[in-house]
PDB file of C-alpha atoms in Angstrom:
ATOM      1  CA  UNK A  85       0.000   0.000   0.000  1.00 50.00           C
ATOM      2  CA  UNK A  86       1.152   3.185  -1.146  1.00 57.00           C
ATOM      3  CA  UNK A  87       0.279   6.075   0.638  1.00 55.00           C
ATOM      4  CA  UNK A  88       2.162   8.333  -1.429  1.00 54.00           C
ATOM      5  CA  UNK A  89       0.005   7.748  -4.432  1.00 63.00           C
ATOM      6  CA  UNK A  90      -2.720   9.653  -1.970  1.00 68.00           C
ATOM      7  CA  UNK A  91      -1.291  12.088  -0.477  1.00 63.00           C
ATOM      8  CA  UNK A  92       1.946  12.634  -1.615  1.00 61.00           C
ATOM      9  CA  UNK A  93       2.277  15.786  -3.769  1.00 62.00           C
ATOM     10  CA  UNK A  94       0.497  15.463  -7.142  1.00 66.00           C
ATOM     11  CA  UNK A  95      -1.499  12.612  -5.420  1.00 73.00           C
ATOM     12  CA  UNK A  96      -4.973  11.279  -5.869  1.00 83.00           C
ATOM     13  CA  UNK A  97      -6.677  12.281  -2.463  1.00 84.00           C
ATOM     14  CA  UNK A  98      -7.846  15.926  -3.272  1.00 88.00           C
ATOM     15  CA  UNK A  99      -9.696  13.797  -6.671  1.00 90.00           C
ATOM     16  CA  UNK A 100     -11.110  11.329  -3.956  1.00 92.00           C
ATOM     17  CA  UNK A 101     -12.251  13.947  -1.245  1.00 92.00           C
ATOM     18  CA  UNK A 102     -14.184  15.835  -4.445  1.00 94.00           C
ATOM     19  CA  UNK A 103     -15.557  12.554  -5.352  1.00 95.00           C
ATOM     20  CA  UNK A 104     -16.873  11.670  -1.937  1.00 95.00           C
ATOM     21  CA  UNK A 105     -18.150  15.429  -2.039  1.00 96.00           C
ATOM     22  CA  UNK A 106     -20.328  14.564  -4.993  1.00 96.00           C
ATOM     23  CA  UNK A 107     -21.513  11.077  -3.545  1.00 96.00           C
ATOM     24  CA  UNK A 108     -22.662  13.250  -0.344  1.00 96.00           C
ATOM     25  CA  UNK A 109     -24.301  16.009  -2.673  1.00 97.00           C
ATOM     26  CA  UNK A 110     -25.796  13.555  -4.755  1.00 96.00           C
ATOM     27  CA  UNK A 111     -27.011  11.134  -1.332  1.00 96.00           C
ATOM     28  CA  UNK A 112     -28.590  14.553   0.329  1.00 97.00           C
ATOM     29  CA  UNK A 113     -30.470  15.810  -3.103  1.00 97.00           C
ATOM     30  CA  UNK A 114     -31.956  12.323  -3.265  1.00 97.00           C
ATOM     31  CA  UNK A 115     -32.992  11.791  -0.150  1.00 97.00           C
ATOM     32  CA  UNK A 116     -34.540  15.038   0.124  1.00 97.00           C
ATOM     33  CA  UNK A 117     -36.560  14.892  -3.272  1.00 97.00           C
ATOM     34  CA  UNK A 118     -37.314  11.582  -1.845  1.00 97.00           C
ATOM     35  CA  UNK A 119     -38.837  13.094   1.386  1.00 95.00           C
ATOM     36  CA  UNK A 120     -41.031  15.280  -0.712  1.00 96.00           C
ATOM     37  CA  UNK A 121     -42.161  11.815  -3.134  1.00 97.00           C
ATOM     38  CA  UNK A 122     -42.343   9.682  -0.008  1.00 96.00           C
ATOM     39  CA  UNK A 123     -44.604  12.044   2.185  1.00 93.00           C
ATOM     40  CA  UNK A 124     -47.336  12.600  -1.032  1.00 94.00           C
ATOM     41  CA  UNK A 125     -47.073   8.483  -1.583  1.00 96.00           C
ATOM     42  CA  UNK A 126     -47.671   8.216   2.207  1.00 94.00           C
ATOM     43  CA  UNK A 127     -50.623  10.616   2.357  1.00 92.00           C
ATOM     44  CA  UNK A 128     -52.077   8.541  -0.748  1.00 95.00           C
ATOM     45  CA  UNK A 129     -51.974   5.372   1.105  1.00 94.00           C
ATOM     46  CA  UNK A 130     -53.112   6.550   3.972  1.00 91.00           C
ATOM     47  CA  UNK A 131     -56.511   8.679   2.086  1.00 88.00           C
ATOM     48  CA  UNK A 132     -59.634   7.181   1.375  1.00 84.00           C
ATOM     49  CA  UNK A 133     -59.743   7.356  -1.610  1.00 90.00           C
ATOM     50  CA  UNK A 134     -59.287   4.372  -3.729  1.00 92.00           C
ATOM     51  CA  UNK A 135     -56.980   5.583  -6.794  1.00 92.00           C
ATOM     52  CA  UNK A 136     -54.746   7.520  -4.689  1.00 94.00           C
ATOM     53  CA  UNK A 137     -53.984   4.124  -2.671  1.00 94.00           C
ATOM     54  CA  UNK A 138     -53.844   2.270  -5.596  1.00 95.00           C
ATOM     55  CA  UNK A 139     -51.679   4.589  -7.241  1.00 96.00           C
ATOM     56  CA  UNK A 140     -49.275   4.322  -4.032  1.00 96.00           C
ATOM     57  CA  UNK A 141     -49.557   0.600  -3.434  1.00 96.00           C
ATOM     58  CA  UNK A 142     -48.237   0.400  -7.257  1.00 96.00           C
ATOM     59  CA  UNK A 143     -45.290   2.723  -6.774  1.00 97.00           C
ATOM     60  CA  UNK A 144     -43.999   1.382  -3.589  1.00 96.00           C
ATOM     61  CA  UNK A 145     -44.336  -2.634  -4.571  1.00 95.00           C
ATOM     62  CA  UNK A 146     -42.575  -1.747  -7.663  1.00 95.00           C
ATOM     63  CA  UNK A 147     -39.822   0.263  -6.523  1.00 95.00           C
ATOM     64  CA  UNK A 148     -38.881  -1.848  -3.889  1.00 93.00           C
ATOM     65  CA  UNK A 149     -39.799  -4.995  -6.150  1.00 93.00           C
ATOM     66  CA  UNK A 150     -36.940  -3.818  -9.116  1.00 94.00           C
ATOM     67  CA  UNK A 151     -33.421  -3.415  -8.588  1.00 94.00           C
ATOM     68  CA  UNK A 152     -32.106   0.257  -7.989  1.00 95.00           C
ATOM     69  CA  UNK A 153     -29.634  -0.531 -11.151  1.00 94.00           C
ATOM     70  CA  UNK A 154     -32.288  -0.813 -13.429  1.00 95.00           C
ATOM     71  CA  UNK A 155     -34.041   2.102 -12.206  1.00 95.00           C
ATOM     72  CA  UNK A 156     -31.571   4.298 -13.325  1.00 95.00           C
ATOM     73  CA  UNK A 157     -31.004   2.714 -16.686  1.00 93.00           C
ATOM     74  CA  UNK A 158     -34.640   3.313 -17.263  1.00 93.00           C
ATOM     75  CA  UNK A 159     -34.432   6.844 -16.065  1.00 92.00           C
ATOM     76  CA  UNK A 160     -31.301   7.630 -17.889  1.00 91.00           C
ATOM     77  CA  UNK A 161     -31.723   5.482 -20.999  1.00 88.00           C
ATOM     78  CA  UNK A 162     -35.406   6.106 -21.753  1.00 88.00           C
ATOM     79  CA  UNK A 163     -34.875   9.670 -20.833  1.00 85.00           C
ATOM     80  CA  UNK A 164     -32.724  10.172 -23.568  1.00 81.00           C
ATOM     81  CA  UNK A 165     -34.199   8.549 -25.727  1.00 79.00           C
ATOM     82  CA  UNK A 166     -37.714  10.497 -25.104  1.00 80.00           C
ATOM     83  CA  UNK A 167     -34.785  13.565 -25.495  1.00 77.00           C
ATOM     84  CA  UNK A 168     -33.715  12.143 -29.058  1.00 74.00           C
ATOM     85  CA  UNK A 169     -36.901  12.031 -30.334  1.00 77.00           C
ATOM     86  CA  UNK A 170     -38.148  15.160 -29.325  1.00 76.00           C
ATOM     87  CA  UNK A 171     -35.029  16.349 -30.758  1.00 73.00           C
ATOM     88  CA  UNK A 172     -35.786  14.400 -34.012  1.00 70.00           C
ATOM     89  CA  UNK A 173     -39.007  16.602 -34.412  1.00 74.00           C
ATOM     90  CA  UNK A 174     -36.375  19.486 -35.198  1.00 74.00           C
ATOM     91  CA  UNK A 175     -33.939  17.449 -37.119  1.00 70.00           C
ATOM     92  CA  UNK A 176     -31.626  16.936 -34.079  1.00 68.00           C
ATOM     93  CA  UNK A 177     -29.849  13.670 -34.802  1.00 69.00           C
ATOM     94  CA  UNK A 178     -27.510  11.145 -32.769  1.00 65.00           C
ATOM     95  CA  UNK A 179     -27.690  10.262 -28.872  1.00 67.00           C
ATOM     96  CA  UNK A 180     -28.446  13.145 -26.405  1.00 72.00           C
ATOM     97  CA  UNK A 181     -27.545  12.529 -22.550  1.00 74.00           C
ATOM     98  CA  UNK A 182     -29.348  13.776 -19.573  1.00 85.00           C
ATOM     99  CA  UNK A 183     -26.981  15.143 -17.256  1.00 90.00           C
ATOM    100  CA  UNK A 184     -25.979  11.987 -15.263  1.00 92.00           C
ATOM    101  CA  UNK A 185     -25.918  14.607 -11.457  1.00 95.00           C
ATOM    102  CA  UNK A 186     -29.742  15.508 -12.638  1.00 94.00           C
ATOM    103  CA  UNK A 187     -30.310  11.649 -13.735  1.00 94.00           C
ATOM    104  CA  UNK A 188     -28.216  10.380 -10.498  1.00 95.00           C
ATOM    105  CA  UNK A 189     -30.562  12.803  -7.693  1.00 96.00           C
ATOM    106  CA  UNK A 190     -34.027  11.671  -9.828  1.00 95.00           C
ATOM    107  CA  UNK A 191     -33.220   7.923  -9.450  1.00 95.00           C
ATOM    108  CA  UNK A 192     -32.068   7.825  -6.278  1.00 96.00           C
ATOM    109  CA  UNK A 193     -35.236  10.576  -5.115  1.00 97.00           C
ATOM    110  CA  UNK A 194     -37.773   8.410  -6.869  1.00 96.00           C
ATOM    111  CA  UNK A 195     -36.032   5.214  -4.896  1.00 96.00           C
ATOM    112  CA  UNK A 196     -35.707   6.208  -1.467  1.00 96.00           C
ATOM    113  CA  UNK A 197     -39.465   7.874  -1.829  1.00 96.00           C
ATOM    114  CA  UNK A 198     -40.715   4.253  -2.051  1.00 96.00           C
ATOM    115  CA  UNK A 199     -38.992   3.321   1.304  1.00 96.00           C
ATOM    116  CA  UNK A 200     -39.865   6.657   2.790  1.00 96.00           C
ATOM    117  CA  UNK A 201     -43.542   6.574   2.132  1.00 96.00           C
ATOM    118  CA  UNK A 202     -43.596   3.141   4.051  1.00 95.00           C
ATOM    119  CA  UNK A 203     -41.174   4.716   7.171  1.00 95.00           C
ATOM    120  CA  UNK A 204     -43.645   8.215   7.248  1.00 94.00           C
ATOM    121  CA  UNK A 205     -47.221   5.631   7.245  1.00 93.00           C
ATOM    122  CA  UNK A 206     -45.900   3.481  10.223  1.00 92.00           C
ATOM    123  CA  UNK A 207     -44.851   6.302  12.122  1.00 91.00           C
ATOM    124  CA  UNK A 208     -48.445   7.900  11.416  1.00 89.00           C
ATOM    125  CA  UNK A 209     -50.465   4.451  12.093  1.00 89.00           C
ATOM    126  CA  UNK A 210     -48.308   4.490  15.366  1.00 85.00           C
ATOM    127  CA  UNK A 211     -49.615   7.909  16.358  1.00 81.00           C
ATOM    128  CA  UNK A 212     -51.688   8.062  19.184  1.00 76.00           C
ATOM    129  CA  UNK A 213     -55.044   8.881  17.975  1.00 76.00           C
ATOM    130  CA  UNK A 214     -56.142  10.981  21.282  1.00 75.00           C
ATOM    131  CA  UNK A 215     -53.833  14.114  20.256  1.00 73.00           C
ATOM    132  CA  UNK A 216     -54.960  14.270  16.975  1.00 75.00           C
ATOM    133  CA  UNK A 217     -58.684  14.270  17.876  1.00 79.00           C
ATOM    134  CA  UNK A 218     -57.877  16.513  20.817  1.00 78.00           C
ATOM    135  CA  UNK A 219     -56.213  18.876  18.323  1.00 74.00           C
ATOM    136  CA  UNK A 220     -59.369  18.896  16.412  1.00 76.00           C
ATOM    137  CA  UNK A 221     -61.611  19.575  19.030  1.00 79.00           C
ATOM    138  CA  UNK A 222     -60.087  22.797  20.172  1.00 78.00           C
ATOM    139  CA  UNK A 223     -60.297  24.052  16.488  1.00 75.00           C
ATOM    140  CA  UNK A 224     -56.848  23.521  14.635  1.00 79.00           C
ATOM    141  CA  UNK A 225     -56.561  24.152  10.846  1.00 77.00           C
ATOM    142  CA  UNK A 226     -55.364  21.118   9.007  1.00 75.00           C
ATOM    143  CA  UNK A 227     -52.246  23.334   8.707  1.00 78.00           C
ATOM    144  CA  UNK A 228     -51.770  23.973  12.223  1.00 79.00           C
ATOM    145  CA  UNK A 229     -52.239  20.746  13.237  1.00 78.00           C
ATOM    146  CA  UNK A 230     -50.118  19.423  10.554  1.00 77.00           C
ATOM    147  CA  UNK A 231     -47.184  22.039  11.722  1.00 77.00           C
ATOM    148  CA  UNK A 232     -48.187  21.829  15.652  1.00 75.00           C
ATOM    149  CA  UNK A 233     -48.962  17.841  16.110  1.00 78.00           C
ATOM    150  CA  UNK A 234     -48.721  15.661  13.115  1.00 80.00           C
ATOM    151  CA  UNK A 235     -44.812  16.682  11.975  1.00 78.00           C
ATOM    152  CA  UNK A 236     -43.253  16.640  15.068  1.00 79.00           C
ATOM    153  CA  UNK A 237     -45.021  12.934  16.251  1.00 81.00           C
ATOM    154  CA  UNK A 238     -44.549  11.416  12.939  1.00 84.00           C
ATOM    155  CA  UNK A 239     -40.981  12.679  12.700  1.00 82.00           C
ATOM    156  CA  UNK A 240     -40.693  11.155  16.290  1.00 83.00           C
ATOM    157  CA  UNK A 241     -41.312   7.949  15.276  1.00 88.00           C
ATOM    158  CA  UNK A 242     -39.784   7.879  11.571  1.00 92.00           C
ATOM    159  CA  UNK A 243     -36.297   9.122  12.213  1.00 91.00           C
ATOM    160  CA  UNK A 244     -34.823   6.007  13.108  1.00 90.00           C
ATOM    161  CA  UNK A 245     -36.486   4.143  10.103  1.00 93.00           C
ATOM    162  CA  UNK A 246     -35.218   7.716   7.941  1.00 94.00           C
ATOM    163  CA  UNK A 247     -31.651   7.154   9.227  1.00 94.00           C
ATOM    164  CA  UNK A 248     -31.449   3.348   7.837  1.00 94.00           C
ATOM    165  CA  UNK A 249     -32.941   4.955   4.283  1.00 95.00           C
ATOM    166  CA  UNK A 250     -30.474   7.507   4.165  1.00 96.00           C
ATOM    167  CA  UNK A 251     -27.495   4.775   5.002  1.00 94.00           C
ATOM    168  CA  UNK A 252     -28.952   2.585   1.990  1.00 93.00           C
ATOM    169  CA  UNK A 253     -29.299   5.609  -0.053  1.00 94.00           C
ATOM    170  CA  UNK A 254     -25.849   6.396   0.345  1.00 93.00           C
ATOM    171  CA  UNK A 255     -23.962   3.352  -0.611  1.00 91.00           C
ATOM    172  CA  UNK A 256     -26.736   2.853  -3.536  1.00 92.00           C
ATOM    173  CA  UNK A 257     -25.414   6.653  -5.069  1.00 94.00           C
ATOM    174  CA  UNK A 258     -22.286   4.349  -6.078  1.00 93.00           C
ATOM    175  CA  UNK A 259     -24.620   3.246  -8.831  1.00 94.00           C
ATOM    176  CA  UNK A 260     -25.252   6.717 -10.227  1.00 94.00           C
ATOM    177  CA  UNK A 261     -21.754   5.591 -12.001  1.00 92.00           C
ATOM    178  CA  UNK A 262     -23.283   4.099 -14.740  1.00 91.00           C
ATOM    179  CA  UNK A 263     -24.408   7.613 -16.126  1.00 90.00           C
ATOM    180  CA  UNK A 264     -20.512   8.358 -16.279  1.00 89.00           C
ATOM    181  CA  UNK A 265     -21.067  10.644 -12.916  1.00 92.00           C
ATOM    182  CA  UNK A 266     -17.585  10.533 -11.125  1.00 92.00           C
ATOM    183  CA  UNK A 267     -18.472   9.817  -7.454  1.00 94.00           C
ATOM    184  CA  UNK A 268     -16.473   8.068  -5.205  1.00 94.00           C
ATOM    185  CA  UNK A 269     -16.412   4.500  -6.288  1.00 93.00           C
ATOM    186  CA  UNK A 270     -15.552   5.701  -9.570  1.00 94.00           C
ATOM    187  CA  UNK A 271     -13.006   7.881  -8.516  1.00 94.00           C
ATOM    188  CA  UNK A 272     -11.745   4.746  -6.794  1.00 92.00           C
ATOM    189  CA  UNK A 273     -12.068   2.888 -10.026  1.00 93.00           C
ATOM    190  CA  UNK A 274      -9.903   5.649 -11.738  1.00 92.00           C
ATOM    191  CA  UNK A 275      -7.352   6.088  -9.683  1.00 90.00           C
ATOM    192  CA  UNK A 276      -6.615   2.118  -9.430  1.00 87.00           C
ATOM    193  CA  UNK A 277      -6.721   1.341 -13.042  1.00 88.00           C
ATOM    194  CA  UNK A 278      -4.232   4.401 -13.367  1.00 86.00           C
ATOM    195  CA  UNK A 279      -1.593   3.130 -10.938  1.00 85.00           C
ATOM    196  CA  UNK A 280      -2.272  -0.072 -10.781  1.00 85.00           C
ATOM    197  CA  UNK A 281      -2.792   0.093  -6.784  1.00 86.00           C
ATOM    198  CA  UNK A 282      -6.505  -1.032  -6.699  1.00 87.00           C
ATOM    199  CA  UNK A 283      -5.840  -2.239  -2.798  1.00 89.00           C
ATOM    200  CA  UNK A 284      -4.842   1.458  -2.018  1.00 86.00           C
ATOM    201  CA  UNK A 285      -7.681   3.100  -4.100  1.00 89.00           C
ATOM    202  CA  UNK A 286     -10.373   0.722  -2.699  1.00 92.00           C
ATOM    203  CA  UNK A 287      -9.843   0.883   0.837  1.00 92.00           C
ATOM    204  CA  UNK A 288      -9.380   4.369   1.019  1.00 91.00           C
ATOM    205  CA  UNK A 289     -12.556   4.413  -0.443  1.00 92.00           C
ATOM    206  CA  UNK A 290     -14.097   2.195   1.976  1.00 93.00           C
ATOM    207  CA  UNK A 291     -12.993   4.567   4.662  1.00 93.00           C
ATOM    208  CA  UNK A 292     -14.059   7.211   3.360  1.00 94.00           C
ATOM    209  CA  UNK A 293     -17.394   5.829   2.911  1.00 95.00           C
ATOM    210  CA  UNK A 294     -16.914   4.504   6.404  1.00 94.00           C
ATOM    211  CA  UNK A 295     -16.362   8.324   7.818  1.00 95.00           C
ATOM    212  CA  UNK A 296     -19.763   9.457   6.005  1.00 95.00           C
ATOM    213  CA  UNK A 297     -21.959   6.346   7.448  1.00 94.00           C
ATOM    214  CA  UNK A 298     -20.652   6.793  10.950  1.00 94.00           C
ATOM    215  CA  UNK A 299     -20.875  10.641  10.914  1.00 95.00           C
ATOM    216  CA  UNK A 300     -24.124  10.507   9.297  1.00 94.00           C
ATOM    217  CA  UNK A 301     -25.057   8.062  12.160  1.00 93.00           C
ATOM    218  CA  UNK A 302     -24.109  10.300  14.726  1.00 94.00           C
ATOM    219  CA  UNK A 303     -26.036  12.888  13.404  1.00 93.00           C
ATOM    220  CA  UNK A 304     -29.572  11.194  13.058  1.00 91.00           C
ATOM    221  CA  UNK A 305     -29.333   9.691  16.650  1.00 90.00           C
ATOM    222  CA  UNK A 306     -28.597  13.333  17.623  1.00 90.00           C
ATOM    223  CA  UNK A 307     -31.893  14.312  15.201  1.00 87.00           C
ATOM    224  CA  UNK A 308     -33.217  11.492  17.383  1.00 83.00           C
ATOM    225  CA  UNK A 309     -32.763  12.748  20.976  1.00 84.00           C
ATOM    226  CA  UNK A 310     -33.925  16.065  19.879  1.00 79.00           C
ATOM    227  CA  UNK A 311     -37.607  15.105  18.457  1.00 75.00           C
ATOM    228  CA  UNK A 312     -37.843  12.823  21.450  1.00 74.00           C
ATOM    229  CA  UNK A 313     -37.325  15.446  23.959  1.00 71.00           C
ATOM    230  CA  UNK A 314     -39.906  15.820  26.356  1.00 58.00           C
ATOM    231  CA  UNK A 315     -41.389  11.880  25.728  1.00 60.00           C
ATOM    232  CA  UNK A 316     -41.537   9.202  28.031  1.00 55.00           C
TER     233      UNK A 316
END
């Protein structure tokens, strides 16, 4: 093992810290679009009305059913190829790529919503029902209550489900590679095929990844103790 390769002058770390800069970029852009996706998949499941839960029940049994891999072939293949012939309409010709950060944040937002609708319902069904109704009866808005009661008890309970998401999420961004995004598996990939040091290049990525999974841990049992302050 060569640590000179890394940090030696001219070496490969700053390229790997940059990399593992766009894997957390890319990891925190997903997850969040997939907050937004899994809270309005959540809500349908949990309505009365039929489509909406059918709608849901199809979205989350299929997401979770397919491999993340091919979800972002789909999303980046078929995009471009609904971009090509668009393009074709104005006599565009040849293969036009999405941008593979855009493609990347989509696939993995469109993933993780699947697993966060089903973390955000069980922390609802889990809800005690008495606050809610007592919320009601004192004349809450559906906003207010929403703000005042339902966010801070659901978030309560889903954090620790969020947190194991968000770890899953961030190992899957590694796939985003495909695309030809440079994150920091492929940086890792680079680096080793260029010196020929792929047990140098590999475990440094492995710690790296290592720092982010146990910082990241850290800070959602932190998240943790703070939205169970004042519980039993």
């Amino acid at each position: 093992m060569d640590l000179l390769t890394l940090l030696g002058p001219g070496g490969w770390g700053p390229a790997l810290l940059l990399a593992a800069g766009t894997t957390v970029a890319l990891a925190v852009c997903g997850f969040l679009v997939g907050a937004v996706i899994g809270t309005g998949a959540a809500a349908a499941k949990l309505s009365g009305l039929v489509p909406l839960r059918a709608v849901a029940d199809v979205y989350t049994t299929l997401l979770r059913g397919v491999p993340d891999l091919l979800v972002i072939y789909l999303l980046y293949f078929g995009g471009s190829a609904a971009l090509g012939s668009i393009g074709a309409l104005f006599g565009a010709t040849g293969f036009i790529g999405l941008p593979p950060f855009a493609v990347g944040v989509a696939a993995l937002g469109i993933i993780s919503g699947a697993y966060q609708a089903e973390v955000f319902r069980g922390a609802y069904l889990a809800l005690d029902r008495g606050q809610i109704e007592a919320a009601r009866a004192v004349g809450m808005s559906p906003a207010l209550l929403f703000r005042r009661v339902l966010a801070p008890l659901v978030a309560r309970t889903a954090v620790p489900g969020l947190g194991n998401v968000w770890q899953i999420l961030l190992k899957d961004s590694a796939l985003v590679s495909v695309t030809g995004l440079v994150e920091l598996l492929r940086q890792a990939q680079v680096g080793a095929g260029s010196t020929r040091q792929p047990f140098t290049f590999y475990l440094a990525a492995g710690a790296l990844y290592l720092a982010i999974t146990s910082l990241s841990s850290w800070g959602f049992a932190r998240a943790e103790a703070h939205a169970r302050r004042g519980s039993p």
